[in-house]
PDB file of C-alpha atoms in Angstrom:
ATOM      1  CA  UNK A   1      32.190  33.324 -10.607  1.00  0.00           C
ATOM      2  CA  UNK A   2      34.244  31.478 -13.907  1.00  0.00           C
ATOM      3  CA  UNK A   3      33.074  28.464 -12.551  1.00  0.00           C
ATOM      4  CA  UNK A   4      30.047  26.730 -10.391  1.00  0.00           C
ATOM      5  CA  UNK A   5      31.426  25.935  -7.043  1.00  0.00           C
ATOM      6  CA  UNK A   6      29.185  22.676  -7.212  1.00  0.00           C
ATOM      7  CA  UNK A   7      30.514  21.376 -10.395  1.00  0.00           C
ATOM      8  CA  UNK A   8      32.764  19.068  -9.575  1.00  0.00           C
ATOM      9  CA  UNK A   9      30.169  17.433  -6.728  1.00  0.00           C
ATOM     10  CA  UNK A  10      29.391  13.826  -7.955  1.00  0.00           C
ATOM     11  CA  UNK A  11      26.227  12.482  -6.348  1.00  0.00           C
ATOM     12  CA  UNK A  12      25.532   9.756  -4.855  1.00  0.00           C
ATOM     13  CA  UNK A  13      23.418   7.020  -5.761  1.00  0.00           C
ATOM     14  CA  UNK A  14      22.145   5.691  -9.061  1.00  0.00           C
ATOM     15  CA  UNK A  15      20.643   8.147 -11.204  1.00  0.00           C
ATOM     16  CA  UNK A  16      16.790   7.902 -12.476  1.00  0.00           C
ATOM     17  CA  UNK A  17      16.935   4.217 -10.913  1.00  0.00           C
ATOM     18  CA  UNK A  18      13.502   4.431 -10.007  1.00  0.00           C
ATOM     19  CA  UNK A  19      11.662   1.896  -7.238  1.00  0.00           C
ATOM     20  CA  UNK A  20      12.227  -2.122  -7.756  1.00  0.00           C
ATOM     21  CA  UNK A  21       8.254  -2.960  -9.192  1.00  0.00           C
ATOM     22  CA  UNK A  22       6.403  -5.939 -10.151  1.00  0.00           C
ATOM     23  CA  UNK A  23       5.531  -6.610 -13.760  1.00  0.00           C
ATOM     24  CA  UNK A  24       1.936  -7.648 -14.409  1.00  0.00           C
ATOM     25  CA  UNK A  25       2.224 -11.144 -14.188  1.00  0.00           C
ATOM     26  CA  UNK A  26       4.107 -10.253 -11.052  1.00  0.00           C
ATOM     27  CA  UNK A  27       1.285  -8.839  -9.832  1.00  0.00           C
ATOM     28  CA  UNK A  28      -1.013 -11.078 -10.590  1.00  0.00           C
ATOM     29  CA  UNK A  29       1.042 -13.853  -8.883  1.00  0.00           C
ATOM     30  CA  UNK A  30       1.825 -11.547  -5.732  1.00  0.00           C
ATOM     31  CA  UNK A  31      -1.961 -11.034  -5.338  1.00  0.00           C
ATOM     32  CA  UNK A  32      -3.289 -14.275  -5.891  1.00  0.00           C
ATOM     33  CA  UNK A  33      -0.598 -15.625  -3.108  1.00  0.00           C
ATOM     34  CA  UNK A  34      -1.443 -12.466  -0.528  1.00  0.00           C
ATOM     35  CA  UNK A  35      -4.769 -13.390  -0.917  1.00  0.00           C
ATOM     36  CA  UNK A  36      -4.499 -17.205  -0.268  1.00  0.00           C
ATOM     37  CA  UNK A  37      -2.071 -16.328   2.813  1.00  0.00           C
ATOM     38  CA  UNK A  38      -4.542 -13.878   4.530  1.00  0.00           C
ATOM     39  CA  UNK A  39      -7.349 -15.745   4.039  1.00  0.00           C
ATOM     40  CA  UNK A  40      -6.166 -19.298   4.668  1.00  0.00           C
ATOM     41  CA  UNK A  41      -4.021 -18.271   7.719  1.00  0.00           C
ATOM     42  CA  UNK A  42      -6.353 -15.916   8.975  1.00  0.00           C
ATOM     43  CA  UNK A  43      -5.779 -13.254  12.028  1.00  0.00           C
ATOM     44  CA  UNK A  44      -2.037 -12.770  12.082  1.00  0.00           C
ATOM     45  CA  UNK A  45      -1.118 -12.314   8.582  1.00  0.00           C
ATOM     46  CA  UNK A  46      -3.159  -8.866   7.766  1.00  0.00           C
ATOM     47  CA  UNK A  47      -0.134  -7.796   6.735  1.00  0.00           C
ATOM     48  CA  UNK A  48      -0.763  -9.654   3.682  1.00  0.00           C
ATOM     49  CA  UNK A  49      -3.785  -7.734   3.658  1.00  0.00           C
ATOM     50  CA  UNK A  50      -1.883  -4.668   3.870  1.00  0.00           C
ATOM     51  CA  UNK A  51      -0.104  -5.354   1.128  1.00  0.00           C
ATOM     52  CA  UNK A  52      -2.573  -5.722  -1.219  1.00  0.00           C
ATOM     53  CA  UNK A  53      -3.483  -2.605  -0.129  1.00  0.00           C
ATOM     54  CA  UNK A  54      -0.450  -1.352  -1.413  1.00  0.00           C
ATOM     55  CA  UNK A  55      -0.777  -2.810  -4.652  1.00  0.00           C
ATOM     56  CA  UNK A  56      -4.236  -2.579  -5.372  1.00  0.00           C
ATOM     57  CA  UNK A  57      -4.500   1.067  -4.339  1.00  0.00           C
ATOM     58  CA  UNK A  58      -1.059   2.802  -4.074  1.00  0.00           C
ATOM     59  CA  UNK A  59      -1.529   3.874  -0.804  1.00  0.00           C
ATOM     60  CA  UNK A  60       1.768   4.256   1.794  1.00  0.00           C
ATOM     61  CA  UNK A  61       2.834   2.121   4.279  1.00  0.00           C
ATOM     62  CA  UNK A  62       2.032   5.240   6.383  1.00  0.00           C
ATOM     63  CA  UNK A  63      -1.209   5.689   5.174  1.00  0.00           C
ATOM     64  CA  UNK A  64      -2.290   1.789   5.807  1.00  0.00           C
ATOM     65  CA  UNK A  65      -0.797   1.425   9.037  1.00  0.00           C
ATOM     66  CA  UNK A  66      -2.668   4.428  10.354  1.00  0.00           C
ATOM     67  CA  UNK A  67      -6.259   2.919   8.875  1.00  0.00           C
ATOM     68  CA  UNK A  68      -8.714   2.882  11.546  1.00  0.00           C
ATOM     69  CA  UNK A  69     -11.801   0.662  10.969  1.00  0.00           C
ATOM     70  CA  UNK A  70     -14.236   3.549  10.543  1.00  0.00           C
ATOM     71  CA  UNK A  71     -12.261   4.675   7.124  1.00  0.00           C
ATOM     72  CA  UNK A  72     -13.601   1.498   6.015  1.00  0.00           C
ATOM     73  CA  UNK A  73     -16.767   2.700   4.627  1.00  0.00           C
ATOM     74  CA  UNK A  74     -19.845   0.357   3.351  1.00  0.00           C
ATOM     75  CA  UNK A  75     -22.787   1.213   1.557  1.00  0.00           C
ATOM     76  CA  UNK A  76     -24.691  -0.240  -1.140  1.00  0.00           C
ATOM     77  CA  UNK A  77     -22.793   1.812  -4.083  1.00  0.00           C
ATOM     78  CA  UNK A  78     -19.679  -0.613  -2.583  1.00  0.00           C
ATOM     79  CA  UNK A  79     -16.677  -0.319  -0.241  1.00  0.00           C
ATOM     80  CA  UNK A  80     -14.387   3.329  -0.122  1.00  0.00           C
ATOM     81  CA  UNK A  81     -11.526   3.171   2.168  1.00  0.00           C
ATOM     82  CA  UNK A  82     -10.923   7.207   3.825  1.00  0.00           C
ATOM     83  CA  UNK A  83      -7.432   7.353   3.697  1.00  0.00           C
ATOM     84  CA  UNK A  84      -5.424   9.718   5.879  1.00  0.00           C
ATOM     85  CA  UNK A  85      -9.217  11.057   7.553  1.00  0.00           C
ATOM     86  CA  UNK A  86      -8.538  10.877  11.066  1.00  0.00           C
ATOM     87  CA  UNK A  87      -5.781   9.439  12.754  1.00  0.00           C
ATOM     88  CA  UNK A  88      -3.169  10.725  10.041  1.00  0.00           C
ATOM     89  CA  UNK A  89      -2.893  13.934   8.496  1.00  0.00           C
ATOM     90  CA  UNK A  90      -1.258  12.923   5.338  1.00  0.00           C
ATOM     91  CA  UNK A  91       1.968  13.387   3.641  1.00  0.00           C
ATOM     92  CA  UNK A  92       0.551  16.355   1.252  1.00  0.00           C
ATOM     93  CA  UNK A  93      -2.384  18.291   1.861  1.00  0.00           C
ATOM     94  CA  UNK A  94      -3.829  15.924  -1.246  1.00  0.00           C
ATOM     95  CA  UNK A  95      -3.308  12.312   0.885  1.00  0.00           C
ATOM     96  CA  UNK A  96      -6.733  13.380   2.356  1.00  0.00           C
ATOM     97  CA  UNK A  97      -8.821  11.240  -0.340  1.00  0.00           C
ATOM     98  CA  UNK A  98     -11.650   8.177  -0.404  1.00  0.00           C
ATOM     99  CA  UNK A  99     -10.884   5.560  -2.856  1.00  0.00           C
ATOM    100  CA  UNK A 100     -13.312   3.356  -3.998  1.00  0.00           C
ATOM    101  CA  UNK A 101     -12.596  -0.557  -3.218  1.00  0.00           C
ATOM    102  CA  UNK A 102     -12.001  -2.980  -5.683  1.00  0.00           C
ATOM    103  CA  UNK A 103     -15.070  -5.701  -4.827  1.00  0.00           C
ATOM    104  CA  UNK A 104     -12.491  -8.464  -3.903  1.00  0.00           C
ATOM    105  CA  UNK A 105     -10.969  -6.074  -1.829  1.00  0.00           C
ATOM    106  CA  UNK A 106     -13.575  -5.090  -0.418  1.00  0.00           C
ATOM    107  CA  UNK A 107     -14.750  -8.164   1.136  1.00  0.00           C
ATOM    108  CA  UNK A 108     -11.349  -8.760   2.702  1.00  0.00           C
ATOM    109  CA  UNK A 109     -11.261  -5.024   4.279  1.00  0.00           C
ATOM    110  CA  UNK A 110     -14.844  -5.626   5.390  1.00  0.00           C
ATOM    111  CA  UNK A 111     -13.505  -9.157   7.193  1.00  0.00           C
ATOM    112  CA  UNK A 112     -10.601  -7.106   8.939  1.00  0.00           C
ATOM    113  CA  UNK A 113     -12.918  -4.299  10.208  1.00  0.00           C
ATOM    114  CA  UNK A 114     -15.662  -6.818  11.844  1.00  0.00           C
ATOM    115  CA  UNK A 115     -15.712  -6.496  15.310  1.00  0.00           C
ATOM    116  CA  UNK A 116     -13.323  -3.596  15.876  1.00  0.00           C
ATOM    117  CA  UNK A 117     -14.260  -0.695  17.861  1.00  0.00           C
ATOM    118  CA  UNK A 118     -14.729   1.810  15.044  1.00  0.00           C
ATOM    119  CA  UNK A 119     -12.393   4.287  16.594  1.00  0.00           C
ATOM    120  CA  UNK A 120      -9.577   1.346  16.798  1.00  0.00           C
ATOM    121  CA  UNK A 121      -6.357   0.842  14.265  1.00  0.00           C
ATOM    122  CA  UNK A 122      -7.744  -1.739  11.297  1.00  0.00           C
ATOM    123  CA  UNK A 123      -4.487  -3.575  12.238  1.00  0.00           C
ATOM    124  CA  UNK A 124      -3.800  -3.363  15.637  1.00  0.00           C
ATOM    125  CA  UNK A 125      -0.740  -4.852  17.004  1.00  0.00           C
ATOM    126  CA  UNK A 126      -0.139  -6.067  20.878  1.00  0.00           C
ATOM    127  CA  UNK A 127       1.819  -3.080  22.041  1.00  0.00           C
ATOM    128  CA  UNK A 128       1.478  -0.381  24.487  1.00  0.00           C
ATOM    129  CA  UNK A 129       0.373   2.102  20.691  1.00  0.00           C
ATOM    130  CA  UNK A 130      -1.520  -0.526  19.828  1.00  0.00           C
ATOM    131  CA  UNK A 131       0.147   0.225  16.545  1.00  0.00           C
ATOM    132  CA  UNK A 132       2.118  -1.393  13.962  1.00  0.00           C
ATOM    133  CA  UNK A 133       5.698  -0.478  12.245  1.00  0.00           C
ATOM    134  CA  UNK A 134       6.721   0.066   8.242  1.00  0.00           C
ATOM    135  CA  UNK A 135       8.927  -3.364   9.216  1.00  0.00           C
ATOM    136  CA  UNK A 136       5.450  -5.562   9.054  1.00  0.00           C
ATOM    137  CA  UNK A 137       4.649  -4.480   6.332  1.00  0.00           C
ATOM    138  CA  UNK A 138       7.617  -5.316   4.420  1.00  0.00           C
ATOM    139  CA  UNK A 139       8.661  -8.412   6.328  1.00  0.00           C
ATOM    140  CA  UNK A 140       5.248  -9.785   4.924  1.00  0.00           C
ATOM    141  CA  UNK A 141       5.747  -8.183   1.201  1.00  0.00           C
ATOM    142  CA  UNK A 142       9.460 -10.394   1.709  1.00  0.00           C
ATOM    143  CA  UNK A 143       7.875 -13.317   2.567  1.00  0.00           C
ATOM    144  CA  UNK A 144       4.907 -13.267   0.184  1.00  0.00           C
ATOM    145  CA  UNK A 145       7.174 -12.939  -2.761  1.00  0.00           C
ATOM    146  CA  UNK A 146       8.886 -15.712  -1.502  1.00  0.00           C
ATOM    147  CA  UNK A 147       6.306 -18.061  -1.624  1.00  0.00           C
ATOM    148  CA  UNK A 148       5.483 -16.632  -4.668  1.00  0.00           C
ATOM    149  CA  UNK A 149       8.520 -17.070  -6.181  1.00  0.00           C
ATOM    150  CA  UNK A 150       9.541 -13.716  -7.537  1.00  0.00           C
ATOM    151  CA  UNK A 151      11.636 -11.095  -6.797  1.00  0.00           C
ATOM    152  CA  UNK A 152      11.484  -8.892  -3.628  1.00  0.00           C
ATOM    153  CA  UNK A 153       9.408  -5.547  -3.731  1.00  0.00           C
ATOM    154  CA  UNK A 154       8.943  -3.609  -0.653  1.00  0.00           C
ATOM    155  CA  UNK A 155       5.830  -2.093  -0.219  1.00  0.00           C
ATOM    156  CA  UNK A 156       6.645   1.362  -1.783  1.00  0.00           C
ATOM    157  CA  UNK A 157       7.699  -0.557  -4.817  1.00  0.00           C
ATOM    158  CA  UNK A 158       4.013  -2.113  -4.938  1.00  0.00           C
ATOM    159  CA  UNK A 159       2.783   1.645  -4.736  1.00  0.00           C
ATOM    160  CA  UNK A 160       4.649   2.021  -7.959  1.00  0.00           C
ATOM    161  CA  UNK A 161       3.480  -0.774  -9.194  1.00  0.00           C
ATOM    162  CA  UNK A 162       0.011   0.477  -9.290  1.00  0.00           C
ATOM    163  CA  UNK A 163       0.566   3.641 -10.564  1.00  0.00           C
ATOM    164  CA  UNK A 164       2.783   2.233 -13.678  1.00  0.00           C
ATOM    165  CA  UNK A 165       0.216  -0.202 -14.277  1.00  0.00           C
ATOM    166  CA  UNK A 166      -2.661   2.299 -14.237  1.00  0.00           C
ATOM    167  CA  UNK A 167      -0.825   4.678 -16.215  1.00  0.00           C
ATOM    168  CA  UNK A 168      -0.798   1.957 -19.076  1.00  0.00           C
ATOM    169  CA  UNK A 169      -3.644   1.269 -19.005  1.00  0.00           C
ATOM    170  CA  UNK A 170      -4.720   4.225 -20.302  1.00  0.00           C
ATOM    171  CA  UNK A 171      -5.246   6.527 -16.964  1.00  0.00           C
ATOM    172  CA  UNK A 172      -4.040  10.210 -17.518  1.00  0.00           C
ATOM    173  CA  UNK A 173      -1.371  11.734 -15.279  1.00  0.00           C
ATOM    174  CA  UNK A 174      -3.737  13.921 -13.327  1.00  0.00           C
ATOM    175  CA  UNK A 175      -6.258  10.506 -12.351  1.00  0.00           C
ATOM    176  CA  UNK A 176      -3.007   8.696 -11.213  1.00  0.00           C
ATOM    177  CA  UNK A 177      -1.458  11.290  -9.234  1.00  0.00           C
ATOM    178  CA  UNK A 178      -4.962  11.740  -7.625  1.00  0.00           C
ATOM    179  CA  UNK A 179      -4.920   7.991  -6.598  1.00  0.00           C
ATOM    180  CA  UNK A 180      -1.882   8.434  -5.366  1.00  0.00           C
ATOM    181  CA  UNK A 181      -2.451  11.712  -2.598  1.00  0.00           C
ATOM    182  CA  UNK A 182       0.131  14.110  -4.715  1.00  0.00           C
TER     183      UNK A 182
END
C-alpha cells in the first residue's frame, strides 16, 4: 500500500496524561486524615483503611477488596499482607506477592482482622457476597480528600502515587514494578 490505512485515525483521549496523583505533601495530608477517620470513627469507615492501603502499598482496588483476614500475616519479624493468595488470582501471574507492612500500618490491619473468621473478607460488607464494590473504595478516597482539603484522587491514582514516590526515592524500576504485581 502508498499509504497506511490507519493514518488518518485520530485517537481518542489525551495522550501520555497519566493518572491524577498526590504530591508528597498530598500524601502526607491524605494519610494523616485516613488515619484519624478510621480510627476515630471506627467500624464503618475501613474504607479509609483501604485506602491507605492503596497508598501505602500500591495495591488495586481489586486486590484490597478481595483481602481475606488470613493474608494478614503476624509474626515477630512484623506484619506482611499476602496479596492476591487465595480468594483472587491476580491480574498478572506476578500480583501473587507478600509485602511487608509498614509498622503503622500494621497495627491498623491487625485491628481490622481481630475477630474475623480467618477464611472471611478483611472488609466484609452486609450483602448476600458478603463483599464490597470498587465504588467504596473511591467514595471514601472522595470524601477523605475532602476533609483533607485537596484535590480528588481515586484509588488507582494513590497506586501511582506510591510507585512515583518510591521511584524517587531512589527505588530501581525492577523493586517498584515488583511492589506493584507487574
Amino acid at each position: 500500500l502508498p499509504v497506511s490505512p490507519v493514518e488518518d485515525i485520530q485517537p481518542k483521549g489525551r495522550r501520555r496524561h497519566g493518572k491524577p496523583q498526590l504530591h508528597r505533601n498530598e500524601a502526607r495530608i491524605f494519610s494523616e486524615t485516613a488515619i484519624q477517620v478510621y480510627c476515630k470513627r471506627g467500624r464503618g469507615y475501613e474504607a479509609a483503611l483501604g485506602d491507605l492501603i492503596s497508598l501505602w502499598l500500591g495495591l488495586r482496588s481489586t486486590e484490597i477488596l478481595c483481602l481475606q483476614v488470613r493474608d494478614v500475616d503476624q509474626h515477630p519479624a512484623g506484619v506482611w499482607l499476602w496479596v492476591a493468595a487465595d480468594a483472587y488470582e491476580g491480574k498478572t501471574p506476578s500480583a501473587r506477592r507478600p509485602l511487608e507492612v509498614p509498622e503503622e500500618l500494621a497495627e491498623l490491619l491487625v485491628k481490622q482482622a481481630e475477630g474475623k473468621p480467618s477464611d472471611g473478607w478483611l472488609f466484609p460488607a452486609k450483602t448476600s457476597s458478603g463483599h464490597r464494590t470498587k465504588t467504596w473504595l473511591r467514595e471514601s478516597a472522595h470524601r477523605i480528600c475532602e476533609k483533607a482539603g485537596i484535590k480528588y484522587v481515586p484509588p488507582h491514582g494513590l497506586r501511582g502515587t506510591q510507585s512515583s514516590i518510591t521511584r524517587e526515592a531512589g527505588a530501581t524500576a525492577h523493586l517498584v514494578a515488583a511492589q506493584l504485581g507487574h
